[in-house]
Amino acid sequence: DTAVSQTPKYLVTQMGNDKSIKCEQNLGHDTMYWYKQDSKKFLKIMFSYNNKELIINETVPNRFSPKSPDKAHLNLHINSLELGDSAVYFCASSPPEGRQETQYFGPGTRLLVL
Amino acid sequence: LAKTTQPISMDSYEGQEVNITCSHNNIATNDYITWYQQFPSQGPRFIIQGYKTKVTNEVASLFIPADRKSSTLSLPRVSLSDTAVYYCLVGDANYGGATNKLIFGTGTLLAVQP
């Protein structure tokens, strides 16, 4: 009965590969997010979607492409992975009736690019 | 965008009350103040949110002075399991397609000792 789930939890891959991270929330929320937390623990928003529509698209390389097949899912596809992409990626969602800052985070996907 | 400043780290002992202060001198009229807690290898977890004066829930209290340029998260009688990073977040939720950048600061690492 996990609220926000991500797969995989760990991802180790070679430079240049393409990989995807999946996120699903069963909270009935309309808004979902992707965050990146680097080795210095800075947590930065990458994207947000509201009801499958892109709302926020930060200065993220276009190698990163989010896809929202429905409002319960927000997947992140990364092309041509680079060493600097190594980080923890968190998915989150927020309820429509609350403040947008009230976000529920997933457990994170630890990506290591070799 | 309101920027937040917090102490990088704090130490405490079990059973003590801990107060973590966050400065946000440029807070806007529509901004709310939200605190998150992050344990190692987990996603951030919402603790408390407020706009002004005092807010209390089962986990913590949030004190916000009249000028709203700072806020203090108060954790009563901390235990070892409260060791975590605490983030102060200031932002406005604006739906309807508006771009809303949610910015997490550097956070405060609270270390609770026996």
PDB file of C-alpha atoms in Angstrom:
ATOM      1  CA  ASP A   1       0.000   0.000   0.000  1.00  0.00           C
ATOM      2  CA  THR A   2       2.969   2.294  -0.693  1.00  0.00           C
ATOM      3  CA  ALA A   3       1.769   5.834  -1.470  1.00  0.00           C
ATOM      4  CA  VAL A   4       4.500   6.895  -3.909  1.00  0.00           C
ATOM      5  CA  SER A   5       6.601   4.114  -5.372  1.00  0.00           C
ATOM      6  CA  GLN A   6       9.587   4.185  -7.667  1.00  0.00           C
ATOM      7  CA  THR A   7      11.357   1.495  -9.638  1.00  0.00           C
ATOM      8  CA  PRO A   8      14.091   0.584  -9.673  1.00  0.00           C
ATOM      9  CA  LYS A   9      15.531   1.470  -6.285  1.00  0.00           C
ATOM     10  CA  TYR A  10      19.083   1.131  -7.556  1.00  0.00           C
ATOM     11  CA  LEU A  11      20.354   1.597 -11.089  1.00  0.00           C
ATOM     12  CA  VAL A  12      23.958   1.095 -12.150  1.00  0.00           C
ATOM     13  CA  THR A  13      24.757   1.623 -15.787  1.00  0.00           C
ATOM     14  CA  GLN A  14      27.427   2.656 -18.232  1.00  0.00           C
ATOM     15  CA  MET A  15      27.907   6.060 -19.772  1.00  0.00           C
ATOM     16  CA  GLY A  16      25.988   6.517 -22.992  1.00  0.00           C
ATOM     17  CA  ASN A  17      23.190   4.136 -22.092  1.00  0.00           C
ATOM     18  CA  ASP A  18      19.502   5.035 -22.018  1.00  0.00           C
ATOM     19  CA  LYS A  19      17.499   4.251 -18.901  1.00  0.00           C
ATOM     20  CA  SER A  20      14.059   4.860 -17.440  1.00  0.00           C
ATOM     21  CA  ILE A  21      12.800   5.331 -13.916  1.00  0.00           C
ATOM     22  CA  LYS A  22       9.157   4.720 -13.153  1.00  0.00           C
ATOM     23  CA  CYS A  23       6.977   6.412 -10.564  1.00  0.00           C
ATOM     24  CA  GLU A  24       3.469   5.637  -9.465  1.00  0.00           C
ATOM     25  CA  GLN A  25       1.270   7.191  -6.797  1.00  0.00           C
ATOM     26  CA  ASN A  26      -1.937   5.700  -5.445  1.00  0.00           C
ATOM     27  CA  LEU A  27      -2.993   8.807  -3.515  1.00  0.00           C
ATOM     28  CA  GLY A  28      -5.277  10.211  -6.188  1.00  0.00           C
ATOM     29  CA  HIS A  29      -3.087  13.315  -6.537  1.00  0.00           C
ATOM     30  CA  ASP A  30      -3.135  15.476  -9.627  1.00  0.00           C
ATOM     31  CA  THR A  31       0.397  16.843  -9.470  1.00  0.00           C
ATOM     32  CA  MET A  32       3.619  14.862  -9.682  1.00  0.00           C
ATOM     33  CA  TYR A  33       7.273  15.882  -9.619  1.00  0.00           C
ATOM     34  CA  TRP A  34      10.786  14.712 -10.285  1.00  0.00           C
ATOM     35  CA  TYR A  35      13.643  15.921  -8.114  1.00  0.00           C
ATOM     36  CA  LYS A  36      17.371  15.302  -8.279  1.00  0.00           C
ATOM     37  CA  GLN A  37      19.500  15.100  -5.147  1.00  0.00           C
ATOM     38  CA  ASP A  38      23.215  15.235  -5.826  1.00  0.00           C
ATOM     39  CA  SER A  39      26.129  14.035  -3.732  1.00  0.00           C
ATOM     40  CA  LYS A  40      26.083  17.248  -1.713  1.00  0.00           C
ATOM     41  CA  LYS A  41      22.454  16.563  -0.812  1.00  0.00           C
ATOM     42  CA  PHE A  42      21.060  19.528  -2.705  1.00  0.00           C
ATOM     43  CA  LEU A  43      17.499  18.725  -3.693  1.00  0.00           C
ATOM     44  CA  LYS A  44      16.419  20.381  -6.922  1.00  0.00           C
ATOM     45  CA  ILE A  45      13.174  20.178  -8.791  1.00  0.00           C
ATOM     46  CA  MET A  46      13.429  19.010 -12.383  1.00  0.00           C
ATOM     47  CA  PHE A  47       9.853  18.697 -13.614  1.00  0.00           C
ATOM     48  CA  SER A  48       6.295  18.871 -12.433  1.00  0.00           C
ATOM     49  CA  TYR A  49       3.116  17.677 -14.099  1.00  0.00           C
ATOM     50  CA  ASN A  50      -0.437  18.591 -13.218  1.00  0.00           C
ATOM     51  CA  ASN A  51      -3.009  16.160 -14.553  1.00  0.00           C
ATOM     52  CA  LYS A  52      -0.612  14.946 -17.259  1.00  0.00           C
ATOM     53  CA  GLU A  53       0.289  18.497 -18.315  1.00  0.00           C
ATOM     54  CA  LEU A  54       3.862  19.760 -17.931  1.00  0.00           C
ATOM     55  CA  ILE A  55       3.945  22.683 -15.473  1.00  0.00           C
ATOM     56  CA  ILE A  56       7.571  23.103 -14.482  1.00  0.00           C
ATOM     57  CA  ASN A  57      10.540  22.312 -16.670  1.00  0.00           C
ATOM     58  CA  GLU A  58      13.692  23.497 -14.999  1.00  0.00           C
ATOM     59  CA  THR A  59      16.978  23.947 -16.789  1.00  0.00           C
ATOM     60  CA  VAL A  60      17.431  20.262 -17.353  1.00  0.00           C
ATOM     61  CA  PRO A  61      19.297  18.791 -20.343  1.00  0.00           C
ATOM     62  CA  ASN A  62      16.900  17.575 -22.984  1.00  0.00           C
ATOM     63  CA  ARG A  63      18.382  14.129 -22.512  1.00  0.00           C
ATOM     64  CA  PHE A  64      15.873  13.964 -19.658  1.00  0.00           C
ATOM     65  CA  SER A  65      12.335  13.426 -20.861  1.00  0.00           C
ATOM     66  CA  PRO A  66       9.430  12.928 -18.469  1.00  0.00           C
ATOM     67  CA  LYS A  67       6.346  11.100 -19.593  1.00  0.00           C
ATOM     68  CA  SER A  68       2.984  10.991 -17.856  1.00  0.00           C
ATOM     69  CA  PRO A  69       0.703   8.326 -19.335  1.00  0.00           C
ATOM     70  CA  ASP A  70      -1.939   9.138 -16.724  1.00  0.00           C
ATOM     71  CA  LYS A  71      -2.072  11.294 -13.635  1.00  0.00           C
ATOM     72  CA  ALA A  72      -1.002   8.411 -11.392  1.00  0.00           C
ATOM     73  CA  HIS A  73       2.262   7.845 -13.260  1.00  0.00           C
ATOM     74  CA  LEU A  74       5.230  10.025 -14.086  1.00  0.00           C
ATOM     75  CA  ASN A  75       8.189   8.268 -15.649  1.00  0.00           C
ATOM     76  CA  LEU A  76      11.617   9.713 -16.346  1.00  0.00           C
ATOM     77  CA  HIS A  77      13.617   8.626 -19.346  1.00  0.00           C
ATOM     78  CA  ILE A  78      17.269   9.570 -19.611  1.00  0.00           C
ATOM     79  CA  ASN A  79      19.192   9.304 -22.870  1.00  0.00           C
ATOM     80  CA  SER A  80      22.953   9.113 -23.306  1.00  0.00           C
ATOM     81  CA  LEU A  81      23.708   8.948 -19.601  1.00  0.00           C
ATOM     82  CA  GLU A  82      26.690  10.940 -18.325  1.00  0.00           C
ATOM     83  CA  LEU A  83      28.798  10.628 -15.190  1.00  0.00           C
ATOM     84  CA  GLY A  84      27.219  13.793 -13.798  1.00  0.00           C
ATOM     85  CA  ASP A  85      23.795  12.193 -13.903  1.00  0.00           C
ATOM     86  CA  SER A  86      24.762  10.060 -10.929  1.00  0.00           C
ATOM     87  CA  ALA A  87      22.440  11.105  -8.125  1.00  0.00           C
ATOM     88  CA  VAL A  88      19.331  10.096  -6.248  1.00  0.00           C
ATOM     89  CA  TYR A  89      16.138  10.833  -8.144  1.00  0.00           C
ATOM     90  CA  PHE A  90      12.969  11.354  -6.147  1.00  0.00           C
ATOM     91  CA  CYS A  91       9.442  11.299  -7.407  1.00  0.00           C
ATOM     92  CA  ALA A  92       6.775  13.171  -5.465  1.00  0.00           C
ATOM     93  CA  SER A  93       3.104  14.044  -5.673  1.00  0.00           C
ATOM     94  CA  SER A  94       0.834  16.606  -4.078  1.00  0.00           C
ATOM     95  CA  PRO A  95      -2.904  16.753  -3.421  1.00  0.00           C
ATOM     96  CA  PRO A  96      -5.180  19.130  -5.306  1.00  0.00           C
ATOM     97  CA  GLU A  97      -6.862  20.463  -2.217  1.00  0.00           C
ATOM     98  CA  GLY A  98      -3.749  21.275  -0.246  1.00  0.00           C
ATOM     99  CA  ARG A  99      -0.858  23.616  -0.714  1.00  0.00           C
ATOM    100  CA  GLN A 100       1.428  22.524  -3.498  1.00  0.00           C
ATOM    101  CA  GLU A 101       4.311  22.446  -1.059  1.00  0.00           C
ATOM    102  CA  THR A 102       2.686  19.543   0.779  1.00  0.00           C
ATOM    103  CA  GLN A 103       4.415  16.900  -1.227  1.00  0.00           C
ATOM    104  CA  TYR A 104       4.709  13.184  -0.692  1.00  0.00           C
ATOM    105  CA  PHE A 105       7.994  11.708  -1.793  1.00  0.00           C
ATOM    106  CA  GLY A 106       8.911   8.279  -3.026  1.00  0.00           C
ATOM    107  CA  PRO A 107      11.862   6.281  -1.664  1.00  0.00           C
ATOM    108  CA  GLY A 108      14.232   7.456  -4.370  1.00  0.00           C
ATOM    109  CA  THR A 109      16.167   5.800  -7.196  1.00  0.00           C
ATOM    110  CA  ARG A 110      19.915   5.740  -6.743  1.00  0.00           C
ATOM    111  CA  LEU A 111      21.502   6.102 -10.160  1.00  0.00           C
ATOM    112  CA  LEU A 112      25.201   5.429 -10.615  1.00  0.00           C
ATOM    113  CA  VAL A 113      26.731   6.030 -14.019  1.00  0.00           C
ATOM    114  CA  LEU A 114      30.104   4.386 -14.578  1.00  0.00           C
TER     115      LEU A 114
ATOM    116  CA  LEU B   1      11.936  33.829  -5.128  1.00  0.00           C
ATOM    117  CA  ALA B   2      12.271  33.679  -1.375  1.00  0.00           C
ATOM    118  CA  LYS B   3      15.567  32.159  -0.343  1.00  0.00           C
ATOM    119  CA  THR B   4      16.037  30.398   2.947  1.00  0.00           C
ATOM    120  CA  THR B   5      18.994  30.245   5.310  1.00  0.00           C
ATOM    121  CA  GLN B   6      19.355  27.589   7.979  1.00  0.00           C
ATOM    122  CA  PRO B   7      22.175  26.382  10.203  1.00  0.00           C
ATOM    123  CA  ILE B   8      24.073  23.592   8.506  1.00  0.00           C
ATOM    124  CA  SER B   9      24.002  21.370  11.556  1.00  0.00           C
ATOM    125  CA  MET B  10      22.816  21.142  15.151  1.00  0.00           C
ATOM    126  CA  ASP B  11      23.521  18.748  17.989  1.00  0.00           C
ATOM    127  CA  SER B  12      21.155  17.728  20.740  1.00  0.00           C
ATOM    128  CA  TYR B  13      20.580  15.066  23.359  1.00  0.00           C
ATOM    129  CA  GLU B  14      17.646  12.772  23.794  1.00  0.00           C
ATOM    130  CA  GLY B  15      14.762  14.330  25.657  1.00  0.00           C
ATOM    131  CA  GLN B  16      15.681  17.905  24.847  1.00  0.00           C
ATOM    132  CA  GLU B  17      13.583  20.382  22.920  1.00  0.00           C
ATOM    133  CA  VAL B  18      15.193  21.426  19.664  1.00  0.00           C
ATOM    134  CA  ASN B  19      14.510  24.681  17.851  1.00  0.00           C
ATOM    135  CA  ILE B  20      15.698  25.140  14.272  1.00  0.00           C
ATOM    136  CA  THR B  21      15.401  28.624  12.855  1.00  0.00           C
ATOM    137  CA  CYS B  22      15.090  29.474   9.197  1.00  0.00           C
ATOM    138  CA  SER B  23      15.562  32.957   7.744  1.00  0.00           C
ATOM    139  CA  HIS B  24      13.539  34.032   4.720  1.00  0.00           C
ATOM    140  CA  ASN B  25      13.912  37.789   4.483  1.00  0.00           C
ATOM    141  CA  ASN B  26      12.372  38.047   1.013  1.00  0.00           C
ATOM    142  CA  ILE B  27       9.231  36.059   1.725  1.00  0.00           C
ATOM    143  CA  ALA B  28       6.294  37.172  -0.413  1.00  0.00           C
ATOM    144  CA  THR B  29       2.759  37.838   0.720  1.00  0.00           C
ATOM    145  CA  ASN B  30       1.440  34.633  -0.833  1.00  0.00           C
ATOM    146  CA  ASP B  31       4.237  32.413   0.426  1.00  0.00           C
ATOM    147  CA  TYR B  32       3.700  29.647   2.943  1.00  0.00           C
ATOM    148  CA  ILE B  33       6.437  28.136   5.100  1.00  0.00           C
ATOM    149  CA  THR B  34       6.841  24.387   5.063  1.00  0.00           C
ATOM    150  CA  TRP B  35       9.256  22.073   6.817  1.00  0.00           C
ATOM    151  CA  TYR B  36      10.343  18.655   5.645  1.00  0.00           C
ATOM    152  CA  GLN B  37      12.361  15.923   7.331  1.00  0.00           C
ATOM    153  CA  GLN B  38      14.686  13.576   5.462  1.00  0.00           C
ATOM    154  CA  PHE B  39      16.222  10.430   6.905  1.00  0.00           C
ATOM    155  CA  PRO B  40      19.238   8.846   5.213  1.00  0.00           C
ATOM    156  CA  SER B  41      18.306   6.859   2.113  1.00  0.00           C
ATOM    157  CA  GLN B  42      14.712   8.109   2.193  1.00  0.00           C
ATOM    158  CA  GLY B  43      12.695  10.809   0.511  1.00  0.00           C
ATOM    159  CA  PRO B  44      11.765  13.998   2.379  1.00  0.00           C
ATOM    160  CA  ARG B  45       8.683  13.795   4.544  1.00  0.00           C
ATOM    161  CA  PHE B  46       6.307  16.679   5.211  1.00  0.00           C
ATOM    162  CA  ILE B  47       6.331  17.795   8.852  1.00  0.00           C
ATOM    163  CA  ILE B  48       4.411  21.034   9.195  1.00  0.00           C
ATOM    164  CA  GLN B  49       3.253  24.100   7.303  1.00  0.00           C
ATOM    165  CA  GLY B  50       2.148  27.550   8.318  1.00  0.00           C
ATOM    166  CA  TYR B  51       1.529  31.104   7.201  1.00  0.00           C
ATOM    167  CA  LYS B  52       1.741  33.134  10.385  1.00  0.00           C
ATOM    168  CA  THR B  53       1.739  32.898  14.197  1.00  0.00           C
ATOM    169  CA  LYS B  54       1.861  29.350  15.507  1.00  0.00           C
ATOM    170  CA  VAL B  55       0.958  25.970  14.122  1.00  0.00           C
ATOM    171  CA  THR B  56       1.134  22.751  16.101  1.00  0.00           C
ATOM    172  CA  ASN B  57       0.619  19.135  15.127  1.00  0.00           C
ATOM    173  CA  GLU B  58       1.493  15.793  16.652  1.00  0.00           C
ATOM    174  CA  VAL B  59       5.074  16.010  15.445  1.00  0.00           C
ATOM    175  CA  ALA B  60       6.216  19.610  15.869  1.00  0.00           C
ATOM    176  CA  SER B  61       5.338  23.257  16.321  1.00  0.00           C
ATOM    177  CA  LEU B  62       6.066  26.063  13.929  1.00  0.00           C
ATOM    178  CA  PHE B  63       6.506  29.606  15.185  1.00  0.00           C
ATOM    179  CA  ILE B  64       6.290  32.470  12.732  1.00  0.00           C
ATOM    180  CA  PRO B  65       6.742  36.071  13.913  1.00  0.00           C
ATOM    181  CA  ALA B  66       4.567  38.884  12.639  1.00  0.00           C
ATOM    182  CA  ASP B  67       7.053  40.034   9.993  1.00  0.00           C
ATOM    183  CA  ARG B  68       7.341  36.437   8.671  1.00  0.00           C
ATOM    184  CA  LYS B  69      11.001  36.943   7.850  1.00  0.00           C
ATOM    185  CA  SER B  70      11.937  33.891   9.847  1.00  0.00           C
ATOM    186  CA  SER B  71      10.364  30.771  11.272  1.00  0.00           C
ATOM    187  CA  THR B  72      11.305  28.293  13.978  1.00  0.00           C
ATOM    188  CA  LEU B  73      10.619  24.600  13.910  1.00  0.00           C
ATOM    189  CA  SER B  74      10.322  23.217  17.428  1.00  0.00           C
ATOM    190  CA  LEU B  75      10.705  19.513  18.116  1.00  0.00           C
ATOM    191  CA  PRO B  76       9.701  18.554  21.656  1.00  0.00           C
ATOM    192  CA  ARG B  77      11.723  15.925  23.504  1.00  0.00           C
ATOM    193  CA  VAL B  78      13.757  14.585  20.612  1.00  0.00           C
ATOM    194  CA  SER B  79      14.844  10.978  20.398  1.00  0.00           C
ATOM    195  CA  LEU B  80      17.617   9.263  18.488  1.00  0.00           C
ATOM    196  CA  SER B  81      15.194   8.581  15.660  1.00  0.00           C
ATOM    197  CA  ASP B  82      14.786  12.313  15.072  1.00  0.00           C
ATOM    198  CA  THR B  83      18.321  12.435  13.657  1.00  0.00           C
ATOM    199  CA  ALA B  84      17.724  13.675  10.130  1.00  0.00           C
ATOM    200  CA  VAL B  85      18.054  16.642   7.800  1.00  0.00           C
ATOM    201  CA  TYR B  86      15.345  19.276   8.220  1.00  0.00           C
ATOM    202  CA  TYR B  87      14.487  21.504   5.282  1.00  0.00           C
ATOM    203  CA  CYS B  88      12.744  24.848   5.421  1.00  0.00           C
ATOM    204  CA  LEU B  89      10.784  25.611   2.265  1.00  0.00           C
ATOM    205  CA  VAL B  90       9.155  28.883   1.314  1.00  0.00           C
ATOM    206  CA  GLY B  91       6.936  29.105  -1.706  1.00  0.00           C
ATOM    207  CA  ASP B  92       3.644  29.918  -3.280  1.00  0.00           C
ATOM    208  CA  ALA B  93       1.278  27.347  -4.701  1.00  0.00           C
ATOM    209  CA  ASN B  94      -0.271  28.735  -7.832  1.00  0.00           C
ATOM    210  CA  TYR B  95      -2.207  26.308  -9.949  1.00  0.00           C
ATOM    211  CA  GLY B  96      -3.659  26.821 -13.340  1.00  0.00           C
ATOM    212  CA  GLY B  97      -0.492  26.412 -15.347  1.00  0.00           C
ATOM    213  CA  ALA B  98       1.582  29.038 -13.584  1.00  0.00           C
ATOM    214  CA  THR B  99       5.219  28.173 -13.142  1.00  0.00           C
ATOM    215  CA  ASN B 100       5.932  27.651  -9.479  1.00  0.00           C
ATOM    216  CA  LYS B 101       9.482  26.894  -8.507  1.00  0.00           C
ATOM    217  CA  LEU B 102       9.735  25.046  -5.243  1.00  0.00           C
ATOM    218  CA  ILE B 103      13.188  25.440  -3.785  1.00  0.00           C
ATOM    219  CA  PHE B 104      14.659  23.328  -1.030  1.00  0.00           C
ATOM    220  CA  GLY B 105      17.498  24.961   0.893  1.00  0.00           C
ATOM    221  CA  THR B 106      20.590  23.247   2.193  1.00  0.00           C
ATOM    222  CA  GLY B 107      18.786  21.903   5.227  1.00  0.00           C
ATOM    223  CA  THR B 108      19.906  21.454   8.819  1.00  0.00           C
ATOM    224  CA  LEU B 109      21.435  18.170   9.890  1.00  0.00           C
ATOM    225  CA  LEU B 110      20.158  17.442  13.379  1.00  0.00           C
ATOM    226  CA  ALA B 111      22.225  14.900  15.269  1.00  0.00           C
ATOM    227  CA  VAL B 112      20.599  13.565  18.424  1.00  0.00           C
ATOM    228  CA  GLN B 113      22.896  11.833  20.859  1.00  0.00           C
ATOM    229  CA  PRO B 114      22.029   9.524  23.764  1.00  0.00           C
TER     230      PRO B 114
END
